[in-house]
mmCIF file of C-alpha atoms in Angstrom:
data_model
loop_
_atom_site.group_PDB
_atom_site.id
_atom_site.type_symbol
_atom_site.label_atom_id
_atom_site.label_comp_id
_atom_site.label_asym_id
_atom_site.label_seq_id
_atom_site.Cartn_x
_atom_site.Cartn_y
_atom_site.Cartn_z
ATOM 1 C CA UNK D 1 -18.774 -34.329 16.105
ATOM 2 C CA UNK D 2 -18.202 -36.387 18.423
ATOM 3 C CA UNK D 3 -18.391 -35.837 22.560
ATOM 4 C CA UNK D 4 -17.419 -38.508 25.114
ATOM 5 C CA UNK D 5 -18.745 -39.452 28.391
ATOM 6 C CA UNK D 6 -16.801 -40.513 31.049
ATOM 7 C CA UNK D 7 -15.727 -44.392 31.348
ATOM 8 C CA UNK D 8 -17.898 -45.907 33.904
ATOM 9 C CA UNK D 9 -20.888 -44.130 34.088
ATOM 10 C CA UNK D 10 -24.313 -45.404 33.563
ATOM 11 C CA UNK D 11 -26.397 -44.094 31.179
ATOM 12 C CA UNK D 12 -29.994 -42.519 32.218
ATOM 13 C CA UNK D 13 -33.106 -44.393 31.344
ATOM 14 C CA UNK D 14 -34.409 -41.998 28.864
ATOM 15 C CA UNK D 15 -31.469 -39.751 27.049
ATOM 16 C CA UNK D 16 -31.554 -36.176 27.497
ATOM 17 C CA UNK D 17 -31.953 -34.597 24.329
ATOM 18 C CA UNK D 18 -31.526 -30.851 23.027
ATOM 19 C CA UNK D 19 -32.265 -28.593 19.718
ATOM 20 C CA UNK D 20 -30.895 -30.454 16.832
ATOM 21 C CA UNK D 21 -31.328 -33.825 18.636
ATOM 22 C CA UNK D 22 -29.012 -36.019 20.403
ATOM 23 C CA UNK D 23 -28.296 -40.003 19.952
ATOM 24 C CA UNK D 24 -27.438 -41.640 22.439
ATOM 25 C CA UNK D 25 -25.738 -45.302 21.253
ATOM 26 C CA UNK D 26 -23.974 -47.744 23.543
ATOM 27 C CA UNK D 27 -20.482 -49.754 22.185
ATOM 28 C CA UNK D 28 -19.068 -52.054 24.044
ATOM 29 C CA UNK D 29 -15.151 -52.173 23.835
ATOM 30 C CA UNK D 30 -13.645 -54.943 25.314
ATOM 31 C CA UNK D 31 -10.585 -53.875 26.404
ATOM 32 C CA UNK D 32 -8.533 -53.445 29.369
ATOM 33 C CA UNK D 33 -10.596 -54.028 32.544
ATOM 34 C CA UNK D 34 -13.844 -54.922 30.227
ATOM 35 C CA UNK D 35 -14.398 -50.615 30.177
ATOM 36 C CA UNK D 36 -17.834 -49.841 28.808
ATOM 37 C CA UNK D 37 -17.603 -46.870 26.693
ATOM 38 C CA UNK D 38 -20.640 -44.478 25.784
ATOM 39 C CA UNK D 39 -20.097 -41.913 23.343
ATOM 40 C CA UNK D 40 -22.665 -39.204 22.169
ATOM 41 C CA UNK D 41 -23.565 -39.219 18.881
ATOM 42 C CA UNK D 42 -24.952 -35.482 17.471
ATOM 43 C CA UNK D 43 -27.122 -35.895 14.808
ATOM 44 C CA UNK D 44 -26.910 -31.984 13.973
ATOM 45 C CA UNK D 45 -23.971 -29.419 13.987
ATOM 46 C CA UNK D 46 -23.765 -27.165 17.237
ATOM 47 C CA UNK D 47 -25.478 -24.113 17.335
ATOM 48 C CA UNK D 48 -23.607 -20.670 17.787
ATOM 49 C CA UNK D 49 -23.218 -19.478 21.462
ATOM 50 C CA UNK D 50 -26.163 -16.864 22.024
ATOM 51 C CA UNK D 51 -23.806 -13.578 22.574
ATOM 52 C CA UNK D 52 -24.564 -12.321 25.992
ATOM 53 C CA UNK D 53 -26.926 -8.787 26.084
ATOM 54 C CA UNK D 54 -25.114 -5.883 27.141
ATOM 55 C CA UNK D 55 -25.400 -4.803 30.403
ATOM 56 C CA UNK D 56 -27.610 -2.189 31.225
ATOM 57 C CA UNK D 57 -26.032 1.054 32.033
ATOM 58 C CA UNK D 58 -26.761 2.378 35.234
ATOM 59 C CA UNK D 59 -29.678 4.716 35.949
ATOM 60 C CA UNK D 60 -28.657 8.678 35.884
ATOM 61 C CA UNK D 61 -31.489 10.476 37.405
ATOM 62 C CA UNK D 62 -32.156 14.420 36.686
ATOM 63 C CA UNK D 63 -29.113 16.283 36.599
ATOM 64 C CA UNK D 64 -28.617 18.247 39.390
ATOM 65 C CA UNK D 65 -29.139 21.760 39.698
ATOM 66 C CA UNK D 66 -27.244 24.314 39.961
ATOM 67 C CA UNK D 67 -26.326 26.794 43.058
ATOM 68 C CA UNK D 68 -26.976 30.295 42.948
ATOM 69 C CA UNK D 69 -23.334 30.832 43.516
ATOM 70 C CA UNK D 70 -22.445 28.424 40.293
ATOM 71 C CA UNK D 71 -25.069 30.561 38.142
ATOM 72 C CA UNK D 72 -23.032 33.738 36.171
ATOM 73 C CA UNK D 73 -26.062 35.384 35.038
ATOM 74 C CA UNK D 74 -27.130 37.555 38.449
ATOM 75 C CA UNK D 75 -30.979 37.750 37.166
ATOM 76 C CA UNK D 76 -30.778 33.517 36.783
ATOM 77 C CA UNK D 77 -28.903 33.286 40.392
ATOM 78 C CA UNK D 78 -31.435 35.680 41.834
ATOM 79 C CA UNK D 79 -34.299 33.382 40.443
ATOM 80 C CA UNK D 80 -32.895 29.937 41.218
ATOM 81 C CA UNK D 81 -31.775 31.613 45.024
ATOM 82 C CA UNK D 82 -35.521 32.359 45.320
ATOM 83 C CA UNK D 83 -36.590 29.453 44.372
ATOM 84 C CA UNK D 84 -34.565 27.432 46.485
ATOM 85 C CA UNK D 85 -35.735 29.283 49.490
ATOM 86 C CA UNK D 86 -39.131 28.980 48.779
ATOM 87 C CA UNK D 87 -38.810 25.375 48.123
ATOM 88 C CA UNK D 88 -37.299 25.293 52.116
ATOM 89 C CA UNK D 89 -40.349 27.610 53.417
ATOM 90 C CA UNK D 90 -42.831 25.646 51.557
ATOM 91 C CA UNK D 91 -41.309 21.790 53.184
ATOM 92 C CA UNK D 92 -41.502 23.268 56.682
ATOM 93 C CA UNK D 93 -44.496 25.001 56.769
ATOM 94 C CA UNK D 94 -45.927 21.358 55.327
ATOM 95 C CA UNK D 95 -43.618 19.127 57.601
ATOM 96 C CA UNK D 96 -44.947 21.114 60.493
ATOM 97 C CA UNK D 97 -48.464 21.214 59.732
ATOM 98 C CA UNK D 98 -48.142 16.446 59.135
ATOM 99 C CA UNK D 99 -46.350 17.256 62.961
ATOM 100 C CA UNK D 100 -49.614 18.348 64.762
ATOM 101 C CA UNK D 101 -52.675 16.552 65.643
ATOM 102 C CA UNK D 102 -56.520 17.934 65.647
ATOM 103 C CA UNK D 103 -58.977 19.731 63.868
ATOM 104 C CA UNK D 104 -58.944 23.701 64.949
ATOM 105 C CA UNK D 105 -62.375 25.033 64.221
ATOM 106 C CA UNK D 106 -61.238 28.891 65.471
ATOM 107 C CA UNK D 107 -58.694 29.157 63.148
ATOM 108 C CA UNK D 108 -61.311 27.367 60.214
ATOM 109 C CA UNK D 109 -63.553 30.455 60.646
ATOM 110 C CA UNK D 110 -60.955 32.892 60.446
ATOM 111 C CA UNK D 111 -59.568 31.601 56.403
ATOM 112 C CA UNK D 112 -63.209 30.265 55.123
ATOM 113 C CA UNK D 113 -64.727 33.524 54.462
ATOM 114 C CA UNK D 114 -61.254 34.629 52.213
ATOM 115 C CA UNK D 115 -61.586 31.325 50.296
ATOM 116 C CA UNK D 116 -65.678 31.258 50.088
ATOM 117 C CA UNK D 117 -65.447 34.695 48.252
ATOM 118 C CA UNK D 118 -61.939 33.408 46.557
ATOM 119 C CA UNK D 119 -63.735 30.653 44.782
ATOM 120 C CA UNK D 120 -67.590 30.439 45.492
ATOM 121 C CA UNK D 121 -68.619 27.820 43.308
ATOM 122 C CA UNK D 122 -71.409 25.492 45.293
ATOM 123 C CA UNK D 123 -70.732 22.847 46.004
ATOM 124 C CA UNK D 124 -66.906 23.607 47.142
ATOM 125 C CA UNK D 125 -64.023 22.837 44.991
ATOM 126 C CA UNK D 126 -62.001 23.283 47.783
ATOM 127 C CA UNK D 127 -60.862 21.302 51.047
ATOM 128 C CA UNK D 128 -60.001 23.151 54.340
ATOM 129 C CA UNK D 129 -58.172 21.707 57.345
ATOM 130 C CA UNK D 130 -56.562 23.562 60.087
ATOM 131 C CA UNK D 131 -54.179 22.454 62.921
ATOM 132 C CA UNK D 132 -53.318 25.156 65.144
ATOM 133 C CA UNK D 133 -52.363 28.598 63.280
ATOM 134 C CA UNK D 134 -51.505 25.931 60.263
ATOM 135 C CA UNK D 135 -54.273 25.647 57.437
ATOM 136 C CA UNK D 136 -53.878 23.302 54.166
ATOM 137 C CA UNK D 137 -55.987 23.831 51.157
ATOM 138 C CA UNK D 138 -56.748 21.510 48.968
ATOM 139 C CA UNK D 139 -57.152 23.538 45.769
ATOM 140 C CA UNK D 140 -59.540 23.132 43.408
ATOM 141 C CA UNK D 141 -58.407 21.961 39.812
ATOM 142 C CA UNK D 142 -56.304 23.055 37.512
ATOM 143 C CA UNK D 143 -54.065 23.974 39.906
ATOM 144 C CA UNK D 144 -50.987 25.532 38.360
ATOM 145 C CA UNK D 145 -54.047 28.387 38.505
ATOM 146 C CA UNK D 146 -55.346 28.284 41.552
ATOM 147 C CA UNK D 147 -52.396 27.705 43.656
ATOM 148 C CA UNK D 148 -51.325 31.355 41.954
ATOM 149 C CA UNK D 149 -54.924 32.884 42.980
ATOM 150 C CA UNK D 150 -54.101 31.530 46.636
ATOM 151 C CA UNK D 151 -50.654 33.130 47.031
ATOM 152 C CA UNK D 152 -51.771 36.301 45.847
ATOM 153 C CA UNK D 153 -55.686 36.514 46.977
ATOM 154 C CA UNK D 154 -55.613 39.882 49.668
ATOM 155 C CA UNK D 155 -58.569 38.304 51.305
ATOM 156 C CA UNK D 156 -56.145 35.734 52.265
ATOM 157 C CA UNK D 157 -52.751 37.537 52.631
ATOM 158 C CA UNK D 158 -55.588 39.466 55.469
ATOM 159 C CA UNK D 159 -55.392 37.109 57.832
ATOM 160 C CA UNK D 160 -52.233 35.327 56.842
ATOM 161 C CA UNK D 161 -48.771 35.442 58.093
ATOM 162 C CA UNK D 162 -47.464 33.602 55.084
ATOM 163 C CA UNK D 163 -49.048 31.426 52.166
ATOM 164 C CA UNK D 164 -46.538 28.859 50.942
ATOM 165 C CA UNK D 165 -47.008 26.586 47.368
ATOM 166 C CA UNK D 166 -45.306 23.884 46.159
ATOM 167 C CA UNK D 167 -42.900 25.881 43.836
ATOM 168 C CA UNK D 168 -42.297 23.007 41.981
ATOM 169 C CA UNK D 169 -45.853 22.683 41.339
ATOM 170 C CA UNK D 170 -46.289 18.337 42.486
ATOM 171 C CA UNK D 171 -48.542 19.716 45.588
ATOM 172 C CA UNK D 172 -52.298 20.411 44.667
ATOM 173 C CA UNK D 173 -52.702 21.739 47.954
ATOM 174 C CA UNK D 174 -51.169 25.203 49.425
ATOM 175 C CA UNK D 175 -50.266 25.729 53.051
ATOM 176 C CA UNK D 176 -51.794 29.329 54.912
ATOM 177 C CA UNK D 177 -50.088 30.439 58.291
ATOM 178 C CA UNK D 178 -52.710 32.788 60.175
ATOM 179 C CA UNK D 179 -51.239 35.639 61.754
ATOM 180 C CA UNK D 180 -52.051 36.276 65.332
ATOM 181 C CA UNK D 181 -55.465 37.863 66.400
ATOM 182 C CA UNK D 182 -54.744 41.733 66.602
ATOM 183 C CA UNK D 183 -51.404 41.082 64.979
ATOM 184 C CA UNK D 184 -49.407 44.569 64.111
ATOM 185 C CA UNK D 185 -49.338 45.135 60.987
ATOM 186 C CA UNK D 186 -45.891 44.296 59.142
ATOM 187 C CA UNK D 187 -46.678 46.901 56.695
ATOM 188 C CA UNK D 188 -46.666 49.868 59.230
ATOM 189 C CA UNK D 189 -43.173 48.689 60.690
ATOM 190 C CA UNK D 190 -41.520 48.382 57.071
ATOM 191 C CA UNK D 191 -43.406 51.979 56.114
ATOM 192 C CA UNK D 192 -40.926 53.428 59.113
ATOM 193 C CA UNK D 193 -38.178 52.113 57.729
ATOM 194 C CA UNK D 194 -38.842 52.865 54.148
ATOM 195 C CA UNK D 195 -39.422 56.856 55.213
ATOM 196 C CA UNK D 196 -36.315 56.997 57.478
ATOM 197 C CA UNK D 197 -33.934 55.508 54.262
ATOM 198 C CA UNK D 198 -35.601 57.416 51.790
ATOM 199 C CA UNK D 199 -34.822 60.494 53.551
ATOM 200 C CA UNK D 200 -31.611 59.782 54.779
ATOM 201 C CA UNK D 201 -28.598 62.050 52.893
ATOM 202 C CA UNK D 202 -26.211 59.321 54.368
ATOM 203 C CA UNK D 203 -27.119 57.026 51.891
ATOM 204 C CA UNK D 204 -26.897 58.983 49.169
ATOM 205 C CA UNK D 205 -23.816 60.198 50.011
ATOM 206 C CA UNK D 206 -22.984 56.649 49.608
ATOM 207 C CA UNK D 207 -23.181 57.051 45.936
ATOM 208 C CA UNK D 208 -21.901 60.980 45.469
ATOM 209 C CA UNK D 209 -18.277 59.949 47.191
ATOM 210 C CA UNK D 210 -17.556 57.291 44.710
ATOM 211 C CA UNK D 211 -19.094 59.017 41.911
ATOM 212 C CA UNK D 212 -20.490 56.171 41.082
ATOM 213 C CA UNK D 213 -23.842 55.438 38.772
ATOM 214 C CA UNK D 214 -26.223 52.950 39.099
ATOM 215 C CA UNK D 215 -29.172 51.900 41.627
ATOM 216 C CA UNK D 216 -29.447 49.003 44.632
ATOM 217 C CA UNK D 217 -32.663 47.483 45.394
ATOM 218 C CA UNK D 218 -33.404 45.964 48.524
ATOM 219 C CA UNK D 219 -36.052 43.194 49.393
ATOM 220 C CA UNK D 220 -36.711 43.907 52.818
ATOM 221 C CA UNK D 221 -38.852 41.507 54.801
ATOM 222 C CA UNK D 222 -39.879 41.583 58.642
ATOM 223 C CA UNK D 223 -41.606 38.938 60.680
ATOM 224 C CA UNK D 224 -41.523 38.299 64.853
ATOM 225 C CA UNK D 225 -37.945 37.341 64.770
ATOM 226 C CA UNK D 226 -37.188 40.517 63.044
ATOM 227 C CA UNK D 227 -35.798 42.168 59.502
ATOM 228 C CA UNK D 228 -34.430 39.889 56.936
ATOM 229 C CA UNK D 229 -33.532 41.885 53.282
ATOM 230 C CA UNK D 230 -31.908 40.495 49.814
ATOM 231 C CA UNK D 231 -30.053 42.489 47.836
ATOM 232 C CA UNK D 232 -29.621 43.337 43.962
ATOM 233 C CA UNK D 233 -27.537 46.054 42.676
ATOM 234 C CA UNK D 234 -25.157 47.307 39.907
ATOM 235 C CA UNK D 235 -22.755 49.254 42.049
ATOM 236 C CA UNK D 236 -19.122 49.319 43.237
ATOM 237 C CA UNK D 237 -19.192 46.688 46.844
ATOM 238 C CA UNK D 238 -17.612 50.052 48.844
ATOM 239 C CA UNK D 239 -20.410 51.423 47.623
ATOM 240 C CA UNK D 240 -22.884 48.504 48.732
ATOM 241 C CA UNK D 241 -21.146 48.038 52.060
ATOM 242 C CA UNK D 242 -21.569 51.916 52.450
ATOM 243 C CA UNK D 243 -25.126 51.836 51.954
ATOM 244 C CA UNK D 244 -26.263 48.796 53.768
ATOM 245 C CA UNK D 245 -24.426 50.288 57.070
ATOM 246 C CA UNK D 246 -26.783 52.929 56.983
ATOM 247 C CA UNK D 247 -29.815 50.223 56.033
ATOM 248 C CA UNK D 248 -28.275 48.450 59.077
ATOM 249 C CA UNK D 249 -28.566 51.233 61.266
ATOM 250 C CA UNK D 250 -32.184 52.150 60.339
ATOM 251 C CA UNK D 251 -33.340 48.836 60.919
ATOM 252 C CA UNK D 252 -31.319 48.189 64.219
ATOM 253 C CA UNK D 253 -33.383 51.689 65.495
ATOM 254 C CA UNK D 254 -36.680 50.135 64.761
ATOM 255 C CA UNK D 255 -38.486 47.985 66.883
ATOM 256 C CA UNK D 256 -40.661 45.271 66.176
ATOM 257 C CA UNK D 257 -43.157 43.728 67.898
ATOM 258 C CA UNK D 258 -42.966 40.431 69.000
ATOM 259 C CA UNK D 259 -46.577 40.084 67.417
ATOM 260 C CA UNK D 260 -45.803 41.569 64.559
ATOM 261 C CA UNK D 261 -47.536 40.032 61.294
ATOM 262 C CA UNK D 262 -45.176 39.226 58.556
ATOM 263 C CA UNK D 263 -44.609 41.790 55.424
ATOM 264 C CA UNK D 264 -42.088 42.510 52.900
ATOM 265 C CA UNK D 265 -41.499 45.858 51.253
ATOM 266 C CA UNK D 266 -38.723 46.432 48.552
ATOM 267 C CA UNK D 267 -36.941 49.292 48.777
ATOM 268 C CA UNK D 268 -34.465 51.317 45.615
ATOM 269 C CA UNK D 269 -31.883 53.886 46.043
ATOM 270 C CA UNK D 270 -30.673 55.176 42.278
ATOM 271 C CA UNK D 271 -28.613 57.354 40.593
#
């Protein structure tokens, strides 16, 4: 096969020379305008254009989750809906712990004894640092354990407002808000409102004047800006609306005080 140069050109010292080698010969033509001709001489056949490589197909990362509200199964929403607000609790409490500056060696001495008797292995396997009424520990390993043992230690949950984990489990460290000095006791508030609902006919009456069967459960949770509750029931929404009014009412009766210390209680009404 043959390939030819353009008229006119001169050749390069050395020819340029490929896989399956190239000659390079010069013929002179005499011809119109004395035209020197240079043709390319291949010495092997071409080789078969290398077929391009597929593009790569763009990157899908996790699929996303779904919504409470997208969920059918009411057990599955309830869990994911927990989860979710967790997941918020837990990134504040951290983002506002990274937000302060300073050791604070009062509010060290109030969570060290919980965690010394929590795990008293010498030396520590555990890291304490406290800014403010904010307190990170470092937990000690394996942590899908210990970050479990935190959350639920009542040496801790003692002088704690709230103890937040990573729910998603990445964070070896767990986050403990320390309830004010002298705080009231959540528990005592949510113990009023328990004994006014349980003995309240109003709500049960509720349930008699539809007839209807079933139960409604109530998560009810109080903290210095005041009652916050989740709900899970089986029964008729008249019937839910009807009952929560007279929640509602109990709870707007009750005070709390501004220094209250943070508790959650959960409360069932069945038939």
């Amino acid at each position: 096969m043959h390939r030819k140069a353009r008229p006119g050109r001169v050749p390069p010292a050395e020819p340029r020379r490929r896989r399956g080698g190239l000659l390079l010969a010069a013929v002179a033509v005499v011809g119109l305008g004395g035209t020197t001709a240079w043709f390319l001489l291949d010495d092997a056949p071409d080789e078969p254009p290398v077929a391009a490589a597929p593009a790569a197909a763009p990157s899908q990362g996790p699929p996303r989750e779904l919504t409470p509200t997208e969920i059918a199964d009411p057990d599955e929403a309830r869990r994911v809906a927990e989860k979710l607000e967790n997941r918020e609790r837990y990134a504040a409490i951290r983002a506002a712990f990274e937000s302060k500056r300073g050791d604070s060696p009062a509010s060290r001495a109030r969570l060290e004894p919980a965690l010394d008797a929590l795990w008293p292995a010498r030396p520590r396997t555990f890291a304490l640092a406290c800014r403010e009424v904010i307190c990170r520990v470092e937990l000690p390993a394996p942590a899908e354990t210990t970050r479990a043992a935190l959350a639920a230690d009542p040496g801790v949950r003692a002088v704690a407002d709230g103890v937040h984990v990573d729910p998603d489990g990445a964070d070896p460290a767990g986050y403990v808000l320390l309830a004010p000095v002298n705080a009231a006791p959540g528990s005592d508030v949510l113990a009023e409102v328990e004994r006014e609902f349980v003995r309240s006919t109003e709500a049960r009456e509720c349930l008699s004047r539809a007839g209807a069967v079933g139960s409604v459960e109530y998560e009810l949770r109080v903290d210095p800006s005041g009652f916050t509750y989740r709900t899970r029931t089986d029964l008729p929404r008249e019937v839910q609306d009807c009952v929560e009014a007279v929640l509602g009412g109990i709870i707007t009766a009750t005070q709390v005080p501004a220094d209250v210390k943070t508790a959650s209680l959960t409360l069932v009404l069945r038939r």
